[in-house]
Amino acid sequence: MNNFLPWSIMNGIFPTTQLNILKGNYTKFLFTFISVVTFLLASNSYAQFRDNQFGKNRVQYKKMDWRYVSTPNFDVYFYDGGYDVAKLAAQYAESDFDRITDMVGFSPYNKTKILIYNSIIDLQQSNIGVYHQGFDEGGQTNFVRSEIELAFTGNKAQFKEELALAISDILIFEMMYGGSLKEIFQSSYLLNLPEWFMAGAARYIAHGWDVDMDDYMRDVMGRGKVKKITNIEGEDAKLIGQAVWNYIAEEYGKSNIANVLNLTRIVRNEEQSIQQTLGISFKSFLKGWRSYYEKQYNAIAETHTIPKDEELFKKNKKNYIYNQVKISPNGKYLAYTQNNKGKYKVKIYDLVKEKEKTVLKGGYKLINQRVDEEMPLVAWRDKAELGIFGERNGKIYLWFYEINKKGNRRREKRHFKSFSNIKNFDISVDGNYLAMVAEWRGKNNLYYYDYRNRKLTQLTNDPYDYLTPKFLPGREKSIVFSSNRPNDKVEVIKEQPDVKDISENFNVFIYNFKNPNLLQRVSNTLSKDLNPTPINKNEVLYLSDQRGISHLYKYDLVDSISTQLTNYTTSIKEYDFKKKDLFMIMLKNADEQLVRVNDFNTNKSTFTGKTYRQQVLDLRNLQAMKKKRQAEERARQIAEEKERKRLEQEARLEEIRKSAQVIADSVNSVVDSLFSGQSIPDSLVEKKNMATDVLGDSAIISTPDENLIQDSTKKEEVNTDDYQFDTFTKNKENDAVTDTTKKSIIDTDNYQFDTFSQGKRKSFLDKYRSKLAVKQEENTQLKISKSRPYEKMFAADNFLTSIRIDPQRGWGLLFEVAMTDVLENHKINAGIFFVTNLNNSNLFAEYEFLKTRLDYRARFERRNLEIPSETFTQKYHLNIFEGSVSYPFNITTRVSFEPFFATSRYTNTDILNLSVPDEVINYTGFNAEFIYDNSVITGVNMIHGTRMKARFEKYIGLGKIAANKGFSQFVVDFRNYQRIHKSIIFATRLSFGQFMGKAKKNYLLGGMDNWLFNKYDEETQNASNNPLNTNPGDNNSDLLFVEFVTSMRGFQYNKLFGNNFMVFNGELRVPLIKYFYKGTISSKFFRNLQFVGFTDIGSAWTGISPFNRENALNTEVIDGRDPEGFSFIARVKNFKNPFLLGYGVGVRSTLLGYYTKFDVAWGIEDNRQLDPLFYFTLGHDF
């Protein structure tokens, strides 16, 4: 069961106050029922107690010293060389945060952590998710962490889209499975959404109505058969879901996206949510959705074509991803790459002989990891030599392969350690130079590499994106490429531009070494013009989506004319053209196909109209541009009006200043007349009064223009109680003005009148504007903290509460908890299993360090076993201190070495043996293990691939008492899961084990793991040599090491025992309802329902082999020796078949979050069929 608890309330789970939310009789009953069932339906998820885990590895090739920066809503983590990308990610995330949360209608509980990797190669070394590759068991609760892992591939526009998708995805997930404890339990048990719903919503919120989704829907409608959306999985479900949400946004308004999502969280059914929100039945909604895209396809189909079946160069039957396609210069060979979930191949096809061979292969199928679909990269060096950029062991290499009659030979390889990513490359005609687009420290630039002299020259140094450089034939000193740069000037730009300045549109440019400071612009459109390919020195082909579909165009460098050459219904993703042969990668029949067009005429042009999507987007762009121009015009008018009023005010002030100066001069004349004894003319007295009136009219000078204040975007409150008007400037050094309340003598000799400041004074409005501008700048500028070192803080990752049915102890409670740091480089596990008390229990605690290539583990385990009877009680204890070091060769294969020290203790509580001390035996030794796992999980209990484990254990007794107690064990477990058809799987397992040494232990064959209501075989239990026998005073510490071998259906526990075992299991797993029913399967029980037919064959024996009659099963030794009488020893041989066979049928499904299995099996022993046995067990696989 998957119980997803939001990280924000993790610390509040256990207080009883959280349980107070579960109110109401129905809720109490439901909670009680689920709690009881949780303890009654236990899983066999005790892998920490029993080392039977498989799983892929994460291999660390480099050391990463992590740091982080913080913003209001995100913590962005990075390591060496990633600081600039981390800041860019922080800007992108914050700039898009409000838009995403508004569309979703939900804000996260806590900050989201974003982990930035410098490349996909580095991302694949991450340990995050390494423990969540298998099935979640019943009773297991996984905490939801708001964490995002993202790799920077060198393309900022692509990086922004990927970041928006990751934020949208985790936000929707937290929205659906978060909230209070009551909502968490209800969502965990009752919320079951189809894949298209959440994945499609996240994709639409991030990408909107993009070209990829539009192409996909035209391909779907072109096939004329639309699958029911509830049955679509994987990438198809994401694109279909995106189309559904786009339909809602276009037809019913974007506001309904948040409405549907929030209502789904409440009603827990996507169909009801859509019906209630949109006011239309779900059936009618889907009908309208199909009609919406059918009309668009029909309009396009009239003027566009679909590649003919005979033009399909290779049919893509296995859903491969094609990335690169390159024709050799002589047109004889075709090189192309294909990728299957991380496992890639580079193939060369002889177009003349029609033969194909693989020159390079590598990679592994990845689970829950990002696949680098762009690597490897290929380019021809000459007519018979192919250059390949690829990755090995975390490093980027360039290989050259020679193509000859004997096959292919790798001539040389070169390591490019300076770059994190290489996006594209091309090789000059003479084979001596490379044009590359590579990324270093967050900058993706154009480089020129002299292969012979190993000299690298950087041609550009700016923050823009560059793609697909190609040498121009006949112009070897010119390179044509695609870029989203805004201008033609080549200059050094060290600072990252504002996120708004990073354009999503790409155009074609030419770099000329003769004029390196200025580029030649080939295209200038508001679209993505990509992959320019020169066909001669005057003509360049390129792809452009200016009409809504990525078509092939030709540009004439002489005439500066661009013409359209293709008119397919879906976009061309990659292409190459040589000798009138056009090869293209494009979508057809739901898969990427490799299409070949012979005798393609580049002089024949065509013309198509724009798609409906492009028309809508163009209209919106025009409306946005119109609004922008209107806003700019309005801002210009406001600015002009403000400037006009400012000039008028300054003119008025200037007039006042001049008048005041004239009056001041007159006053000075009056003063001079007084001291000289002359009379004052009446005219001067009137001017003095005028001066008093003028200088006293301070409102004329200091009052701000109310109209100017209203023009401002924000208003500042004015403190009218403490408002101070602007005053004229005084000379502070010789200030003769004194307090009017005090009597003072005027220094008439040094007295100076107040004058106006000759400089420009700041009015109230100027101060307001200045303050407002500062506030606006603070609001628009993102606050990113200084980088801080990463701190290891442990937090709960998951915990398990369940019941385990142990064959020796019976029913018991099982508790496990796991804690990790953010990077999951450190992990702490602890658990305990006990029956009624700790005398019958297992417990363990371990710490794992996974940061480096070698994985380390320290573990303590204690096993306690109490054997009670009417007359005595025996107690057995085993303590194991173990260290471990593992070396992963790759993601599928690893070896481990585990030295240990162990102590066993036997205590006899028999009243007759109280004085006998405990028997203690010390062991030392080691375990060595090899694990291979390339399996892929496609659903609940649905696996395909291969798994294998081989393990050797060596126990060495210490001291004289334990000299003969040493033993060894070798076990092999091989499993294969073969897909028969669609989701029908034939699963097989072959396992073998052998105990060796002086104190061999026993395997007990029969039954199934975690078998409720289990039974032991009565005949074996009553045998004198039964390994489980206990007698008073006898130390049977072997009980601590005994191994139960399952599955052997048709028989009870301990049907056969011995020092060796061998078992074969075969199951045909058929998800019957999911396989035949094409409608919506909302019930987890029916969706995960499997019908199984099985057969088990096995044996356990002591001796050479089960085929040798000297084994203990076929030879019985009767010891009749009597010292006082007649003695004899008899060896009785029988012809008993040493192998058991069982067969039967069963069903499996999810019941209340637990995967349950019910089997009925008939056993065959010595060609005799036994009565059927019924098995009710829990857990996945065998």
mmCIF file of C-alpha atoms in Angstrom, residues 292-413:
data_model
loop_
_atom_site.group_PDB
_atom_site.id
_atom_site.type_symbol
_atom_site.label_atom_id
_atom_site.label_comp_id
_atom_site.label_asym_id
_atom_site.label_seq_id
_atom_site.Cartn_x
_atom_site.Cartn_y
_atom_site.Cartn_z
ATOM 1 C CA TYR A 292 -12.404 19.411 -31.444
ATOM 2 C CA TYR A 293 -9.219 17.787 -32.722
ATOM 3 C CA GLU A 294 -10.889 15.970 -35.621
ATOM 4 C CA LYS A 295 -11.944 19.278 -37.116
ATOM 5 C CA GLN A 296 -8.404 20.590 -36.851
ATOM 6 C CA TYR A 297 -6.997 17.465 -38.489
ATOM 7 C CA ASN A 298 -9.536 17.527 -41.312
ATOM 8 C CA ALA A 299 -8.619 21.116 -42.096
ATOM 9 C CA ILE A 300 -4.930 20.199 -42.257
ATOM 10 C CA ALA A 301 -5.425 16.952 -44.186
ATOM 11 C CA GLU A 302 -6.708 18.821 -47.227
ATOM 12 C CA THR A 303 -3.365 20.537 -47.853
ATOM 13 C CA HIS A 304 -0.904 18.164 -46.141
ATOM 14 C CA THR A 305 0.312 14.630 -46.783
ATOM 15 C CA ILE A 306 1.261 11.558 -44.723
ATOM 16 C CA PRO A 307 4.415 9.542 -45.499
ATOM 17 C CA LYS A 308 3.559 6.483 -47.562
ATOM 18 C CA ASP A 309 4.098 3.043 -46.096
ATOM 19 C CA GLU A 310 6.685 2.253 -48.758
ATOM 20 C CA GLU A 311 8.644 5.312 -47.628
ATOM 21 C CA LEU A 312 9.139 3.874 -44.152
ATOM 22 C CA PHE A 313 12.797 2.915 -44.164
ATOM 23 C CA LYS A 314 12.455 0.836 -40.985
ATOM 24 C CA LYS A 315 9.336 0.031 -39.031
ATOM 25 C CA ASN A 316 9.705 0.938 -35.393
ATOM 26 C CA LYS A 317 8.189 -2.089 -33.682
ATOM 27 C CA LYS A 318 9.779 -1.687 -30.256
ATOM 28 C CA ASN A 319 9.100 1.983 -29.553
ATOM 29 C CA TYR A 320 12.708 3.022 -30.119
ATOM 30 C CA ILE A 321 13.636 6.681 -30.068
ATOM 31 C CA TYR A 322 15.609 7.808 -33.116
ATOM 32 C CA ASN A 323 17.857 10.794 -32.510
ATOM 33 C CA GLN A 324 20.460 11.159 -35.237
ATOM 34 C CA VAL A 325 20.444 10.279 -38.930
ATOM 35 C CA LYS A 326 23.499 11.027 -41.119
ATOM 36 C CA ILE A 327 24.266 10.097 -44.719
ATOM 37 C CA SER A 328 27.904 9.525 -45.700
ATOM 38 C CA PRO A 329 29.433 12.057 -48.125
ATOM 39 C CA ASN A 330 29.301 9.555 -50.999
ATOM 40 C CA GLY A 331 25.688 8.647 -50.222
ATOM 41 C CA LYS A 332 26.520 4.954 -49.736
ATOM 42 C CA TYR A 333 26.009 4.591 -45.988
ATOM 43 C CA LEU A 334 23.403 5.748 -43.533
ATOM 44 C CA ALA A 335 24.314 6.102 -39.850
ATOM 45 C CA TYR A 336 21.562 6.440 -37.284
ATOM 46 C CA THR A 337 21.060 6.050 -33.524
ATOM 47 C CA GLN A 338 18.267 4.389 -31.616
ATOM 48 C CA ASN A 339 17.510 4.500 -27.907
ATOM 49 C CA ASN A 340 15.357 2.161 -25.853
ATOM 50 C CA LYS A 341 14.880 3.672 -22.391
ATOM 51 C CA GLY A 342 18.598 4.377 -22.019
ATOM 52 C CA LYS A 343 19.997 1.421 -23.949
ATOM 53 C CA TYR A 344 21.360 2.757 -27.243
ATOM 54 C CA LYS A 345 22.853 1.515 -30.497
ATOM 55 C CA VAL A 346 24.653 3.206 -33.370
ATOM 56 C CA LYS A 347 23.938 1.422 -36.640
ATOM 57 C CA ILE A 348 25.271 1.790 -40.156
ATOM 58 C CA TYR A 349 23.170 0.707 -43.115
ATOM 59 C CA ASP A 350 24.713 0.000 -46.507
ATOM 60 C CA LEU A 351 22.244 1.607 -48.917
ATOM 61 C CA VAL A 352 23.730 -0.275 -51.882
ATOM 62 C CA LYS A 353 23.982 -3.786 -50.427
ATOM 63 C CA GLU A 354 21.024 -3.231 -48.067
ATOM 64 C CA LYS A 355 22.885 -4.648 -45.093
ATOM 65 C CA GLU A 356 23.042 -3.305 -41.555
ATOM 66 C CA LYS A 357 25.538 -3.598 -38.707
ATOM 67 C CA THR A 358 25.931 -2.158 -35.236
ATOM 68 C CA VAL A 359 29.159 -0.234 -34.609
ATOM 69 C CA LEU A 360 28.536 0.886 -31.039
ATOM 70 C CA LYS A 361 26.107 -0.017 -28.294
ATOM 71 C CA GLY A 362 25.876 0.747 -24.629
ATOM 72 C CA GLY A 363 23.734 2.077 -21.831
ATOM 73 C CA TYR A 364 21.118 0.300 -19.758
ATOM 74 C CA LYS A 365 17.372 0.382 -19.444
ATOM 75 C CA LEU A 366 16.640 2.890 -16.717
ATOM 76 C CA ILE A 367 13.896 2.911 -14.092
ATOM 77 C CA ASN A 368 12.803 6.191 -12.526
ATOM 78 C CA GLN A 369 15.767 7.959 -14.110
ATOM 79 C CA ARG A 370 16.223 10.526 -16.822
ATOM 80 C CA VAL A 371 17.249 9.090 -20.191
ATOM 81 C CA ASP A 372 19.681 11.055 -22.337
ATOM 82 C CA GLU A 373 17.853 10.787 -25.637
ATOM 83 C CA GLU A 374 20.306 13.079 -27.443
ATOM 84 C CA MET A 375 23.374 10.889 -27.024
ATOM 85 C CA PRO A 376 25.226 9.472 -28.854
ATOM 86 C CA LEU A 377 25.959 12.027 -31.582
ATOM 87 C CA VAL A 378 27.293 11.035 -35.004
ATOM 88 C CA ALA A 379 28.989 12.783 -37.964
ATOM 89 C CA TRP A 380 30.891 11.493 -40.972
ATOM 90 C CA ARG A 381 34.603 12.293 -41.224
ATOM 91 C CA ASP A 382 34.832 10.985 -44.772
ATOM 92 C CA LYS A 383 33.080 8.411 -46.925
ATOM 93 C CA ALA A 384 34.206 5.463 -44.747
ATOM 94 C CA GLU A 385 34.886 6.876 -41.277
ATOM 95 C CA LEU A 386 32.268 7.795 -38.687
ATOM 96 C CA GLY A 387 32.795 10.034 -35.669
ATOM 97 C CA ILE A 388 30.720 9.319 -32.550
ATOM 98 C CA PHE A 389 30.374 11.366 -29.373
ATOM 99 C CA GLY A 390 29.182 9.196 -26.503
ATOM 100 C CA GLU A 391 29.439 8.534 -22.796
ATOM 101 C CA ARG A 392 31.297 5.823 -20.922
ATOM 102 C CA ASN A 393 31.733 5.621 -17.162
ATOM 103 C CA GLY A 394 30.567 9.193 -16.641
ATOM 104 C CA LYS A 395 32.917 10.690 -19.223
ATOM 105 C CA ILE A 396 32.423 12.046 -22.753
ATOM 106 C CA TYR A 397 34.477 10.455 -25.516
ATOM 107 C CA LEU A 398 34.888 10.915 -29.240
ATOM 108 C CA TRP A 399 35.331 7.671 -31.183
ATOM 109 C CA PHE A 400 36.200 7.185 -34.832
ATOM 110 C CA TYR A 401 35.104 3.999 -36.587
ATOM 111 C CA GLU A 402 36.408 2.816 -39.927
ATOM 112 C CA ILE A 403 33.934 1.049 -42.191
ATOM 113 C CA ASN A 404 35.523 -1.649 -44.331
ATOM 114 C CA LYS A 405 34.769 -5.006 -45.886
ATOM 115 C CA LYS A 406 35.736 -6.960 -42.776
ATOM 116 C CA GLY A 407 33.412 -5.029 -40.571
ATOM 117 C CA ASN A 408 34.036 -1.999 -38.402
ATOM 118 C CA ARG A 409 37.123 -1.087 -36.428
ATOM 119 C CA ARG A 410 37.496 1.555 -33.780
ATOM 120 C CA ARG A 411 40.500 3.588 -34.817
ATOM 121 C CA GLU A 412 40.882 5.902 -31.822
ATOM 122 C CA LYS A 413 39.047 7.717 -29.064
#
